[in-house]
Amino acid sequence: MAELATIARPYAEALFKASTAGSSSGSGADLVGTTAWLDELAVIAADVRLQQFAGNPGVTAAQTFDVISGVAKAALPEAAKNFLRAVIDNGRISVLPEIASQFRTLKNAQSGCSDATVYSAFALEGAALADLAATLEKRFGRQLSLKVELEPALIGGVRVVVGDEVLDTSVKARLEQMKVALIS
């Protein structure tokens, strides 16, 4: 079976082209809206119960569409409905999270921005988050869209993941380094 990334790529690229073609400058009003509804559909599609429902041979494509659009928090725009129907008709519901991921990568590449996940033992807000963002943008040399996730096991400090790069300044990482040094 083909990898999810291979299956998702043409969907993500076509959706990206359609979203950028919608605005004369290609700036991103359509990209922002598309990202919002695509991320929501990806979360819904990732649910195992939905995938089981959609995979049931007794369930029609229309029923699957109705369930997904009914679960969505906001009314889907016509472009989202058309895209969702195409994904359902081709039996690619399980690929939606990967499509969303690749779409976000394309969007970030166009804007020169990258997604970054900051794992912290404590909540980061306001000025502390702004200072960390500025430091990280300087360190990675590009604009970052930060998402903070709490991970109490870190004890202190942060672990930052930007694509395939990891910056780990946590106390847990330092303790592991000391342990390795003592054992060697």
Short mmCIF file of C-alpha atoms in Angstrom, two decimals:
data_model
loop_
_atom_site.label_atom_id
_atom_site.label_comp_id
_atom_site.label_asym_id
_atom_site.label_seq_id
_atom_site.Cartn_x
_atom_site.Cartn_y
_atom_site.Cartn_z
CA MET A 1 0.00 0.00 0.00
CA ALA A 2 1.24 3.48 -0.82
CA GLU A 3 2.35 5.65 2.07
CA LEU A 4 -0.09 8.24 3.36
CA ALA A 5 2.24 11.05 2.31
CA THR A 6 2.22 9.84 -1.29
CA ILE A 7 -1.56 9.61 -1.35
CA ALA A 8 -2.03 12.98 0.38
CA ARG A 9 0.38 15.02 -1.76
CA PRO A 10 -1.84 15.55 -4.86
CA TYR A 11 -4.82 16.52 -2.68
CA ALA A 12 -2.75 19.01 -0.66
CA GLU A 13 -1.14 20.52 -3.75
CA ALA A 14 -4.44 20.88 -5.62
CA LEU A 15 -6.12 22.46 -2.61
CA PHE A 16 -3.17 24.81 -2.13
CA LYS A 17 -3.27 25.90 -5.78
CA ALA A 18 -7.03 26.45 -5.61
CA SER A 19 -6.67 28.48 -2.39
CA THR A 20 -3.93 30.72 -3.76
CA ALA A 21 -5.71 31.18 -7.08
CA GLY A 22 -8.69 32.62 -5.21
CA SER A 23 -6.85 35.81 -4.30
CA SER A 24 -5.16 38.07 -6.83
CA SER A 25 -2.07 38.62 -4.68
CA GLY A 26 -1.87 35.02 -3.49
CA SER A 27 -1.43 36.59 -0.05
CA GLY A 28 -3.44 34.34 2.09
CA ALA A 29 -6.99 35.28 3.06
CA ASP A 30 -8.13 32.13 1.28
CA LEU A 31 -5.19 30.19 2.72
CA VAL A 32 -6.13 31.14 6.28
CA GLY A 33 -9.76 30.15 5.77
CA THR A 34 -8.83 26.92 4.02
CA THR A 35 -6.34 26.05 6.76
CA ALA A 36 -9.03 26.54 9.41
CA TRP A 37 -11.64 24.26 7.86
CA LEU A 38 -9.07 21.71 6.68
CA ASP A 39 -7.59 21.42 10.19
CA GLU A 40 -11.08 20.90 11.60
CA LEU A 41 -11.88 18.21 9.03
CA ALA A 42 -8.55 16.52 9.79
CA VAL A 43 -9.36 16.32 13.49
CA ILE A 44 -12.78 14.86 12.74
CA ALA A 45 -11.36 12.37 10.23
CA ALA A 46 -8.71 11.19 12.69
CA ASP A 47 -11.41 9.77 14.97
CA VAL A 48 -11.31 5.97 14.86
CA ARG A 49 -15.10 5.68 15.21
CA LEU A 50 -15.62 7.87 12.16
CA GLN A 51 -13.15 5.82 10.14
CA GLN A 52 -14.98 2.63 11.15
CA PHE A 53 -18.30 4.21 10.19
CA ALA A 54 -16.99 5.42 6.82
CA GLY A 55 -15.40 2.02 6.14
CA ASN A 56 -18.67 0.16 6.69
CA PRO A 57 -19.87 -1.15 3.29
CA GLY A 58 -23.48 -0.40 4.27
CA VAL A 59 -22.75 3.32 4.71
CA THR A 60 -23.07 5.57 1.68
CA ALA A 61 -20.77 8.46 0.78
CA ALA A 62 -23.68 10.85 1.41
CA GLN A 63 -24.15 9.47 4.94
CA THR A 64 -20.45 9.86 5.68
CA PHE A 65 -20.53 13.43 4.34
CA ASP A 66 -23.59 14.24 6.49
CA VAL A 67 -21.93 12.89 9.64
CA ILE A 68 -18.69 14.81 9.09
CA SER A 69 -20.37 18.08 8.12
CA GLY A 70 -22.77 17.68 11.04
CA VAL A 71 -19.90 17.30 13.51
CA ALA A 72 -18.03 20.36 12.17
CA LYS A 73 -18.35 23.31 14.55
CA ALA A 74 -19.01 25.88 11.83
CA ALA A 75 -20.85 25.61 8.55
CA LEU A 76 -18.47 24.48 5.84
CA PRO A 77 -17.93 26.78 2.85
CA GLU A 78 -18.76 25.40 -0.60
CA ALA A 79 -15.08 24.73 -1.36
CA ALA A 80 -14.79 22.63 1.81
CA LYS A 81 -17.92 20.66 0.93
CA ASN A 82 -16.62 19.94 -2.57
CA PHE A 83 -13.22 18.92 -1.26
CA LEU A 84 -14.76 16.69 1.41
CA ARG A 85 -17.00 14.99 -1.16
CA ALA A 86 -13.98 14.27 -3.39
CA VAL A 87 -12.04 12.79 -0.46
CA ILE A 88 -15.00 10.63 0.59
CA ASP A 89 -15.77 9.49 -2.96
CA ASN A 90 -12.15 8.34 -3.36
CA GLY A 91 -12.14 6.51 -0.01
CA ARG A 92 -9.46 8.77 1.49
CA ILE A 93 -11.00 9.84 4.81
CA SER A 94 -8.06 8.37 6.76
CA VAL A 95 -5.66 10.51 4.70
CA LEU A 96 -7.23 13.86 5.69
CA PRO A 97 -4.84 14.50 8.63
CA GLU A 98 -1.84 14.01 6.33
CA ILE A 99 -3.43 16.23 3.66
CA ALA A 100 -3.84 18.97 6.29
CA SER A 101 -0.23 18.54 7.39
CA GLN A 102 1.11 18.82 3.84
CA PHE A 103 -1.17 21.78 3.10
CA ARG A 104 0.19 23.59 6.17
CA THR A 105 3.75 22.83 5.00
CA LEU A 106 3.01 24.37 1.59
CA LYS A 107 1.39 27.40 3.22
CA ASN A 108 4.34 27.86 5.57
CA ALA A 109 6.84 27.55 2.72
CA GLN A 110 5.07 30.32 0.82
CA SER A 111 4.99 32.65 3.82
CA GLY A 112 8.49 31.80 5.11
CA CYS A 113 7.03 30.61 8.40
CA SER A 114 7.36 27.28 10.22
CA ASP A 115 5.22 25.52 12.80
CA ALA A 116 6.96 24.98 16.12
CA THR A 117 5.82 22.96 19.09
CA VAL A 118 7.16 24.08 22.45
CA TYR A 119 7.00 21.46 25.18
CA SER A 120 7.19 23.03 28.61
CA ALA A 121 6.76 21.86 32.19
CA PHE A 122 4.81 25.04 32.92
CA ALA A 123 2.30 27.17 31.03
CA LEU A 124 3.86 29.92 28.91
CA GLU A 125 1.82 33.03 28.28
CA GLY A 126 2.09 36.71 27.47
CA ALA A 127 5.51 38.32 27.71
CA ALA A 128 7.33 35.05 28.47
CA LEU A 129 5.92 33.44 25.32
CA ALA A 130 6.69 36.54 23.23
CA ASP A 131 10.31 36.59 24.50
CA LEU A 132 10.69 32.87 23.79
CA ALA A 133 9.23 33.33 20.29
CA ALA A 134 11.68 36.13 19.51
CA THR A 135 14.63 34.07 20.76
CA LEU A 136 13.55 30.98 18.82
CA GLU A 137 12.95 32.94 15.61
CA LYS A 138 16.47 34.32 15.90
CA ARG A 139 17.89 30.84 16.62
CA PHE A 140 16.05 29.10 13.74
CA GLY A 141 16.34 32.06 11.35
CA ARG A 142 12.68 32.20 10.36
CA GLN A 143 9.27 33.24 11.60
CA LEU A 144 7.64 30.61 13.81
CA SER A 145 4.05 29.82 14.62
CA LEU A 146 4.28 28.53 18.19
CA LYS A 147 2.04 25.94 19.82
CA VAL A 148 2.70 25.21 23.50
CA GLU A 149 2.09 21.79 25.01
CA LEU A 150 2.52 21.02 28.69
CA GLU A 151 4.87 18.17 29.56
CA PRO A 152 5.49 18.08 33.34
CA ALA A 153 8.15 15.34 32.97
CA LEU A 154 10.56 17.98 31.62
CA ILE A 155 10.86 19.42 35.16
CA GLY A 156 11.97 22.80 33.79
CA GLY A 157 13.18 24.44 30.59
CA VAL A 158 11.67 23.73 27.18
CA ARG A 159 11.96 21.33 24.28
CA VAL A 160 11.23 22.89 20.89
CA VAL A 161 10.43 20.93 17.73
CA VAL A 162 10.54 22.77 14.40
CA GLY A 163 10.08 20.32 11.54
CA ASP A 164 12.87 17.79 12.00
CA GLU A 165 14.97 20.06 14.23
CA VAL A 166 14.85 19.72 18.02
CA LEU A 167 16.22 22.14 20.60
CA ASP A 168 16.13 20.59 24.06
CA THR A 169 17.05 22.85 26.98
CA SER A 170 14.97 20.97 29.54
CA VAL A 171 16.26 19.86 32.92
CA LYS A 172 15.37 16.29 31.96
CA ALA A 173 17.71 16.47 28.94
CA ARG A 174 20.52 17.90 31.06
CA LEU A 175 20.10 15.12 33.62
CA GLU A 176 20.28 12.53 30.83
CA GLN A 177 23.49 14.14 29.54
CA MET A 178 25.00 14.00 33.04
CA LYS A 179 23.97 10.36 33.40
CA VAL A 180 25.67 9.45 30.11
CA ALA A 181 28.81 11.35 31.12
CA LEU A 182 28.98 9.56 34.47
CA ILE A 183 28.50 6.12 32.92
CA SER A 184 31.19 6.59 30.23
#
